[in-house]
Amino acid sequence: MVCGGFACSKNCLCALNLVYTLVSLLLIGIAAWGIGFGLISSLRVVGVVIAVGIFLFLIALVGLIGAVKHHQVLLFFYMIILLLVFIVQFSVSCACLALNQEQQGQLLEVGWNNTASARNDIQRNLNCCGFRSFNPNDTCMASCVKSGHQCLPCAPIIEEYAGEVLRFVGGIGLFFSFTEILGVWLTYRYRNQKDPRANPSAFL
C-alpha cells in the first residue's frame, strides 16, 4: 500500500503533531530551566518563550484531535492557523537571514535600550558593561566591576555571535516553516479522504 491512503495520511499528521508537542514542551522546559538556574531574569523574555510554547502546544493538540477523530471543523481551523503561522514564520526567518552586519548592530542596540532586565543578564553572563561604552554612574552586574578591573563593552562580544545566532534561528525557522506547509498539505488531503471504516456512501 503506497503512502497516499487514509491511514497513512492520518498517521503522518499525528506524527507531525506529536513532534510539535515535543517542541512546545521543550520550549516551556528551557524557559523554566533558565529561570530556575538564574540564567534569565527577564520576565518578558521568559513570558514570550512560554507563550510561544503554549501556543504551539494548543495548535498541536487541535491537529492531533482533528486527525484522530477525522473532525472536519477542527482540521479546517488547524489548517488555517498553520498556514498563517507559516507565513509569519517564513517572513521572520528570511528577515533573520537577510540582515547585514549594520542592521544587526542597530537591532541589537534597540533591544539593548528597551530591555533592562535582559541587559543585566547579558552583562552578568558575558562579564561586560555598557553597549558601546560604559557610564560609571550606571549599574552593572558584571564581575569585572566588583573586582575593580576594566570592563569591556558588550557590543563587540554580542556582535561576534549575533550573526551566527541569527543564521541559526533563521535556518531553524525555515525548517519548521516547511514542516508547517507540509502539515497544511497533509491536512487538506486528509480532510478530503473518506474513512474506510465508515459508511462508504458517507463523506466525513
PDB file of C-alpha atoms in Angstrom:
ATOM      1  CA  MET A   1       0.000   0.000   0.000  1.00  0.00           C
ATOM      2  CA  VAL A   2       1.525   3.332  -1.008  1.00  0.00           C
ATOM      3  CA  CYS A   3       1.584   6.257   1.426  1.00  0.00           C
ATOM      4  CA  GLY A   4      -1.414   8.003  -0.027  1.00  0.00           C
ATOM      5  CA  GLY A   5      -4.332   6.364   1.710  1.00  0.00           C
ATOM      6  CA  PHE A   6      -6.452   7.385   4.652  1.00  0.00           C
ATOM      7  CA  ALA A   7      -4.432   5.534   7.297  1.00  0.00           C
ATOM      8  CA  CYS A   8      -1.107   6.851   6.057  1.00  0.00           C
ATOM      9  CA  SER A   9      -2.316  10.468   5.968  1.00  0.00           C
ATOM     10  CA  LYS A  10      -3.723  10.084   9.467  1.00  0.00           C
ATOM     11  CA  ASN A  11      -0.513   8.570  10.854  1.00  0.00           C
ATOM     12  CA  CYS A  12       1.688  11.224   9.220  1.00  0.00           C
ATOM     13  CA  LEU A  13      -0.478  14.028  10.586  1.00  0.00           C
ATOM     14  CA  CYS A  14      -0.455  12.509  14.071  1.00  0.00           C
ATOM     15  CA  ALA A  15       3.320  12.080  13.952  1.00  0.00           C
ATOM     16  CA  LEU A  16       3.820  15.695  12.849  1.00  0.00           C
ATOM     17  CA  ASN A  17       1.673  16.998  15.690  1.00  0.00           C
ATOM     18  CA  LEU A  18       3.492  14.817  18.194  1.00  0.00           C
ATOM     19  CA  VAL A  19       6.731  16.467  17.052  1.00  0.00           C
ATOM     20  CA  TYR A  20       5.125  19.889  17.531  1.00  0.00           C
ATOM     21  CA  THR A  21       4.009  18.822  21.017  1.00  0.00           C
ATOM     22  CA  LEU A  22       7.548  17.782  21.962  1.00  0.00           C
ATOM     23  CA  VAL A  23       8.966  21.065  20.631  1.00  0.00           C
ATOM     24  CA  SER A  24       6.403  23.086  22.598  1.00  0.00           C
ATOM     25  CA  LEU A  25       7.213  21.217  25.821  1.00  0.00           C
ATOM     26  CA  LEU A  26      10.913  21.720  25.116  1.00  0.00           C
ATOM     27  CA  LEU A  27      10.422  25.498  24.782  1.00  0.00           C
ATOM     28  CA  ILE A  28       8.489  25.661  28.058  1.00  0.00           C
ATOM     29  CA  GLY A  29      11.129  23.489  29.750  1.00  0.00           C
ATOM     30  CA  ILE A  30      14.007  25.677  28.527  1.00  0.00           C
ATOM     31  CA  ALA A  31      12.274  28.807  29.842  1.00  0.00           C
ATOM     32  CA  ALA A  32      11.676  27.179  33.227  1.00  0.00           C
ATOM     33  CA  TRP A  33      15.276  25.911  33.313  1.00  0.00           C
ATOM     34  CA  GLY A  34      16.627  29.390  32.546  1.00  0.00           C
ATOM     35  CA  ILE A  35      14.598  30.915  35.372  1.00  0.00           C
ATOM     36  CA  GLY A  36      15.444  28.097  37.795  1.00  0.00           C
ATOM     37  CA  PHE A  37      19.207  28.365  37.288  1.00  0.00           C
ATOM     38  CA  GLY A  38      19.202  32.157  37.245  1.00  0.00           C
ATOM     39  CA  LEU A  39      20.370  32.426  33.633  1.00  0.00           C
ATOM     40  CA  ILE A  40      17.395  34.588  32.672  1.00  0.00           C
ATOM     41  CA  SER A  41      15.734  37.102  34.951  1.00  0.00           C
ATOM     42  CA  SER A  42      13.738  38.942  32.285  1.00  0.00           C
ATOM     43  CA  LEU A  43      10.091  38.027  32.730  1.00  0.00           C
ATOM     44  CA  ARG A  44       9.363  39.470  29.283  1.00  0.00           C
ATOM     45  CA  VAL A  45      11.758  37.067  27.552  1.00  0.00           C
ATOM     46  CA  VAL A  46      10.559  34.077  29.570  1.00  0.00           C
ATOM     47  CA  GLY A  47       6.934  35.076  29.019  1.00  0.00           C
ATOM     48  CA  VAL A  48       7.409  35.220  25.247  1.00  0.00           C
ATOM     49  CA  VAL A  49       9.102  31.797  25.143  1.00  0.00           C
ATOM     50  CA  ILE A  50       6.427  30.201  27.332  1.00  0.00           C
ATOM     51  CA  ALA A  51       3.641  31.866  25.314  1.00  0.00           C
ATOM     52  CA  VAL A  52       5.107  30.509  22.073  1.00  0.00           C
ATOM     53  CA  GLY A  53       5.384  27.051  23.648  1.00  0.00           C
ATOM     54  CA  ILE A  54       1.774  27.097  24.874  1.00  0.00           C
ATOM     55  CA  PHE A  55       0.521  28.395  21.510  1.00  0.00           C
ATOM     56  CA  LEU A  56       2.375  25.640  19.660  1.00  0.00           C
ATOM     57  CA  PHE A  57       1.062  23.043  22.125  1.00  0.00           C
ATOM     58  CA  LEU A  58      -2.541  24.159  21.582  1.00  0.00           C
ATOM     59  CA  ILE A  59      -2.122  24.060  17.796  1.00  0.00           C
ATOM     60  CA  ALA A  60      -0.641  20.563  18.014  1.00  0.00           C
ATOM     61  CA  LEU A  61      -3.474  19.462  20.318  1.00  0.00           C
ATOM     62  CA  VAL A  62      -6.128  20.728  17.878  1.00  0.00           C
ATOM     63  CA  GLY A  63      -4.352  18.994  14.986  1.00  0.00           C
ATOM     64  CA  LEU A  64      -3.942  15.756  16.916  1.00  0.00           C
ATOM     65  CA  ILE A  65      -7.600  15.591  17.993  1.00  0.00           C
ATOM     66  CA  GLY A  66      -8.752  16.517  14.499  1.00  0.00           C
ATOM     67  CA  ALA A  67      -6.537  13.836  12.940  1.00  0.00           C
ATOM     68  CA  VAL A  68      -7.597  11.071  15.348  1.00  0.00           C
ATOM     69  CA  LYS A  69     -11.320  11.847  15.054  1.00  0.00           C
ATOM     70  CA  HIS A  70     -11.182  12.998  11.398  1.00  0.00           C
ATOM     71  CA  HIS A  71     -13.079  16.084  12.593  1.00  0.00           C
ATOM     72  CA  GLN A  72     -13.699  18.374   9.638  1.00  0.00           C
ATOM     73  CA  VAL A  73     -14.106  21.631  11.614  1.00  0.00           C
ATOM     74  CA  LEU A  74     -11.011  21.116  13.772  1.00  0.00           C
ATOM     75  CA  LEU A  75      -8.957  20.137  10.747  1.00  0.00           C
ATOM     76  CA  PHE A  76     -10.129  23.238   8.869  1.00  0.00           C
ATOM     77  CA  PHE A  77      -9.197  25.623  11.699  1.00  0.00           C
ATOM     78  CA  TYR A  78      -5.919  23.763  12.202  1.00  0.00           C
ATOM     79  CA  MET A  79      -5.086  24.160   8.519  1.00  0.00           C
ATOM     80  CA  ILE A  80      -5.878  27.902   8.507  1.00  0.00           C
ATOM     81  CA  ILE A  81      -3.899  28.610  11.698  1.00  0.00           C
ATOM     82  CA  LEU A  82      -0.940  26.569  10.449  1.00  0.00           C
ATOM     83  CA  LEU A  83      -0.979  28.469   7.154  1.00  0.00           C
ATOM     84  CA  LEU A  84      -0.934  31.840   8.978  1.00  0.00           C
ATOM     85  CA  VAL A  85       1.895  30.656  11.236  1.00  0.00           C
ATOM     86  CA  PHE A  86       3.816  29.528   8.147  1.00  0.00           C
ATOM     87  CA  ILE A  87       3.506  32.970   6.526  1.00  0.00           C
ATOM     88  CA  VAL A  88       4.687  34.800   9.666  1.00  0.00           C
ATOM     89  CA  GLN A  89       7.480  32.349  10.472  1.00  0.00           C
ATOM     90  CA  PHE A  90       8.761  32.184   6.901  1.00  0.00           C
ATOM     91  CA  SER A  91       8.879  36.000   6.721  1.00  0.00           C
ATOM     92  CA  VAL A  92      10.714  36.332  10.050  1.00  0.00           C
ATOM     93  CA  SER A  93      13.185  33.576   9.132  1.00  0.00           C
ATOM     94  CA  CYS A  94      14.003  35.213   5.805  1.00  0.00           C
ATOM     95  CA  ALA A  95      14.457  38.555   7.591  1.00  0.00           C
ATOM     96  CA  CYS A  96      16.911  36.968  10.059  1.00  0.00           C
ATOM     97  CA  LEU A  97      18.957  35.522   7.216  1.00  0.00           C
ATOM     98  CA  ALA A  98      18.887  38.773   5.200  1.00  0.00           C
ATOM     99  CA  LEU A  99      20.128  41.154   7.935  1.00  0.00           C
ATOM    100  CA  ASN A 100      23.564  42.606   7.270  1.00  0.00           C
ATOM    101  CA  GLN A 101      26.076  43.493   9.990  1.00  0.00           C
ATOM    102  CA  GLU A 102      24.982  47.140  10.243  1.00  0.00           C
ATOM    103  CA  GLN A 103      21.319  46.197  10.559  1.00  0.00           C
ATOM    104  CA  GLN A 104      22.209  43.588  13.177  1.00  0.00           C
ATOM    105  CA  GLY A 105      24.033  46.246  15.211  1.00  0.00           C
ATOM    106  CA  GLN A 106      21.074  48.626  15.034  1.00  0.00           C
ATOM    107  CA  LEU A 107      18.652  45.882  16.039  1.00  0.00           C
ATOM    108  CA  LEU A 108      20.851  44.833  18.960  1.00  0.00           C
ATOM    109  CA  GLU A 109      21.150  48.427  20.180  1.00  0.00           C
ATOM    110  CA  VAL A 110      17.374  48.907  20.099  1.00  0.00           C
ATOM    111  CA  GLY A 111      16.905  45.702  22.061  1.00  0.00           C
ATOM    112  CA  TRP A 112      19.628  46.729  24.495  1.00  0.00           C
ATOM    113  CA  ASN A 113      17.983  50.060  25.243  1.00  0.00           C
ATOM    114  CA  ASN A 114      14.482  48.585  25.695  1.00  0.00           C
ATOM    115  CA  THR A 115      15.123  45.566  27.950  1.00  0.00           C
ATOM    116  CA  ALA A 116      16.713  46.464  31.283  1.00  0.00           C
ATOM    117  CA  SER A 117      16.453  43.016  32.882  1.00  0.00           C
ATOM    118  CA  ALA A 118      17.822  41.225  29.815  1.00  0.00           C
ATOM    119  CA  ARG A 119      20.611  43.820  29.684  1.00  0.00           C
ATOM    120  CA  ASN A 120      21.591  42.931  33.260  1.00  0.00           C
ATOM    121  CA  ASP A 121      21.631  39.220  32.382  1.00  0.00           C
ATOM    122  CA  ILE A 122      23.899  39.857  29.391  1.00  0.00           C
ATOM    123  CA  GLN A 123      26.320  41.996  31.409  1.00  0.00           C
ATOM    124  CA  ARG A 124      26.487  39.435  34.190  1.00  0.00           C
ATOM    125  CA  ASN A 125      26.905  36.377  31.936  1.00  0.00           C
ATOM    126  CA  LEU A 126      29.327  37.946  29.418  1.00  0.00           C
ATOM    127  CA  ASN A 127      31.241  39.937  32.046  1.00  0.00           C
ATOM    128  CA  CYS A 128      30.911  43.246  30.186  1.00  0.00           C
ATOM    129  CA  CYS A 129      29.390  46.655  30.854  1.00  0.00           C
ATOM    130  CA  GLY A 130      27.530  49.052  28.576  1.00  0.00           C
ATOM    131  CA  PHE A 131      26.755  48.576  24.908  1.00  0.00           C
ATOM    132  CA  ARG A 132      29.344  50.744  23.129  1.00  0.00           C
ATOM    133  CA  SER A 133      30.704  52.405  26.255  1.00  0.00           C
ATOM    134  CA  PHE A 134      30.118  52.235  29.990  1.00  0.00           C
ATOM    135  CA  ASN A 135      28.985  55.123  32.167  1.00  0.00           C
ATOM    136  CA  PRO A 136      30.358  54.640  35.721  1.00  0.00           C
ATOM    137  CA  ASN A 137      27.122  56.113  37.086  1.00  0.00           C
ATOM    138  CA  ASP A 138      25.129  53.233  35.540  1.00  0.00           C
ATOM    139  CA  THR A 139      24.518  49.948  37.321  1.00  0.00           C
ATOM    140  CA  CYS A 140      26.424  46.929  36.040  1.00  0.00           C
ATOM    141  CA  MET A 141      26.190  43.386  37.479  1.00  0.00           C
ATOM    142  CA  ALA A 142      29.394  42.109  35.813  1.00  0.00           C
ATOM    143  CA  SER A 143      32.115  40.601  37.988  1.00  0.00           C
ATOM    144  CA  CYS A 144      34.722  42.911  36.451  1.00  0.00           C
ATOM    145  CA  VAL A 145      33.123  45.876  38.243  1.00  0.00           C
ATOM    146  CA  LYS A 146      33.208  44.100  41.605  1.00  0.00           C
ATOM    147  CA  SER A 147      36.844  43.080  41.148  1.00  0.00           C
ATOM    148  CA  GLY A 148      37.904  46.564  40.051  1.00  0.00           C
ATOM    149  CA  HIS A 149      39.138  45.508  36.615  1.00  0.00           C
ATOM    150  CA  GLN A 150      38.393  47.434  33.427  1.00  0.00           C
ATOM    151  CA  CYS A 151      35.207  46.194  31.797  1.00  0.00           C
ATOM    152  CA  LEU A 152      34.879  45.714  28.063  1.00  0.00           C
ATOM    153  CA  PRO A 153      31.775  46.989  26.240  1.00  0.00           C
ATOM    154  CA  CYS A 154      29.189  44.343  25.391  1.00  0.00           C
ATOM    155  CA  ALA A 155      28.576  45.301  21.747  1.00  0.00           C
ATOM    156  CA  PRO A 156      31.713  43.618  20.250  1.00  0.00           C
ATOM    157  CA  ILE A 157      31.060  40.433  22.226  1.00  0.00           C
ATOM    158  CA  ILE A 158      27.385  40.282  21.267  1.00  0.00           C
ATOM    159  CA  GLU A 159      28.000  41.147  17.614  1.00  0.00           C
ATOM    160  CA  GLU A 160      30.585  38.376  17.392  1.00  0.00           C
ATOM    161  CA  TYR A 161      27.862  35.800  17.967  1.00  0.00           C
ATOM    162  CA  ALA A 162      24.836  37.712  16.667  1.00  0.00           C
ATOM    163  CA  GLY A 163      25.360  36.706  13.031  1.00  0.00           C
ATOM    164  CA  GLU A 164      25.707  33.022  13.906  1.00  0.00           C
ATOM    165  CA  VAL A 165      22.668  33.141  16.185  1.00  0.00           C
ATOM    166  CA  LEU A 166      20.529  34.874  13.549  1.00  0.00           C
ATOM    167  CA  ARG A 167      21.593  32.364  10.878  1.00  0.00           C
ATOM    168  CA  PHE A 168      20.831  29.507  13.269  1.00  0.00           C
ATOM    169  CA  VAL A 169      17.426  30.955  14.210  1.00  0.00           C
ATOM    170  CA  GLY A 170      16.631  31.690  10.559  1.00  0.00           C
ATOM    171  CA  GLY A 171      17.613  28.174   9.498  1.00  0.00           C
ATOM    172  CA  ILE A 172      15.565  26.523  12.239  1.00  0.00           C
ATOM    173  CA  GLY A 173      12.645  28.800  11.409  1.00  0.00           C
ATOM    174  CA  LEU A 174      12.819  27.897   7.707  1.00  0.00           C
ATOM    175  CA  PHE A 175      12.966  24.197   8.541  1.00  0.00           C
ATOM    176  CA  PHE A 176       9.868  24.358  10.725  1.00  0.00           C
ATOM    177  CA  SER A 177       8.060  26.614   8.248  1.00  0.00           C
ATOM    178  CA  PHE A 178       8.391  23.885   5.623  1.00  0.00           C
ATOM    179  CA  THR A 179       7.061  21.304   8.088  1.00  0.00           C
ATOM    180  CA  GLU A 180       4.089  23.624   8.584  1.00  0.00           C
ATOM    181  CA  ILE A 181       3.338  23.844   4.876  1.00  0.00           C
ATOM    182  CA  LEU A 182       3.672  20.057   4.826  1.00  0.00           C
ATOM    183  CA  GLY A 183       1.104  19.939   7.626  1.00  0.00           C
ATOM    184  CA  VAL A 184      -1.250  22.189   5.644  1.00  0.00           C
ATOM    185  CA  TRP A 185      -0.964  19.904   2.618  1.00  0.00           C
ATOM    186  CA  LEU A 186      -1.464  16.741   4.702  1.00  0.00           C
ATOM    187  CA  THR A 187      -4.497  18.260   6.428  1.00  0.00           C
ATOM    188  CA  TYR A 188      -6.059  19.348   3.142  1.00  0.00           C
ATOM    189  CA  ARG A 189      -5.603  15.883   1.650  1.00  0.00           C
ATOM    190  CA  TYR A 190      -6.754  14.108   4.825  1.00  0.00           C
ATOM    191  CA  ARG A 191      -9.941  16.219   5.070  1.00  0.00           C
ATOM    192  CA  ASN A 192     -10.964  15.151   1.571  1.00  0.00           C
ATOM    193  CA  GLN A 193     -10.446  11.438   2.142  1.00  0.00           C
ATOM    194  CA  LYS A 194     -13.147   9.029   3.250  1.00  0.00           C
ATOM    195  CA  ASP A 195     -12.779   6.903   6.334  1.00  0.00           C
ATOM    196  CA  PRO A 196     -12.848   3.275   5.056  1.00  0.00           C
ATOM    197  CA  ARG A 197     -14.366   2.125   8.340  1.00  0.00           C
ATOM    198  CA  ALA A 198     -17.357   4.414   7.914  1.00  0.00           C
ATOM    199  CA  ASN A 199     -20.284   4.111   5.549  1.00  0.00           C
ATOM    200  CA  PRO A 200     -18.722   4.105   2.045  1.00  0.00           C
ATOM    201  CA  SER A 201     -21.516   6.357   0.769  1.00  0.00           C
ATOM    202  CA  ALA A 202     -20.954   8.953   3.517  1.00  0.00           C
ATOM    203  CA  PHE A 203     -18.409  11.721   3.287  1.00  0.00           C
ATOM    204  CA  LEU A 204     -16.868  12.515   6.669  1.00  0.00           C
TER     205      LEU A 204
END
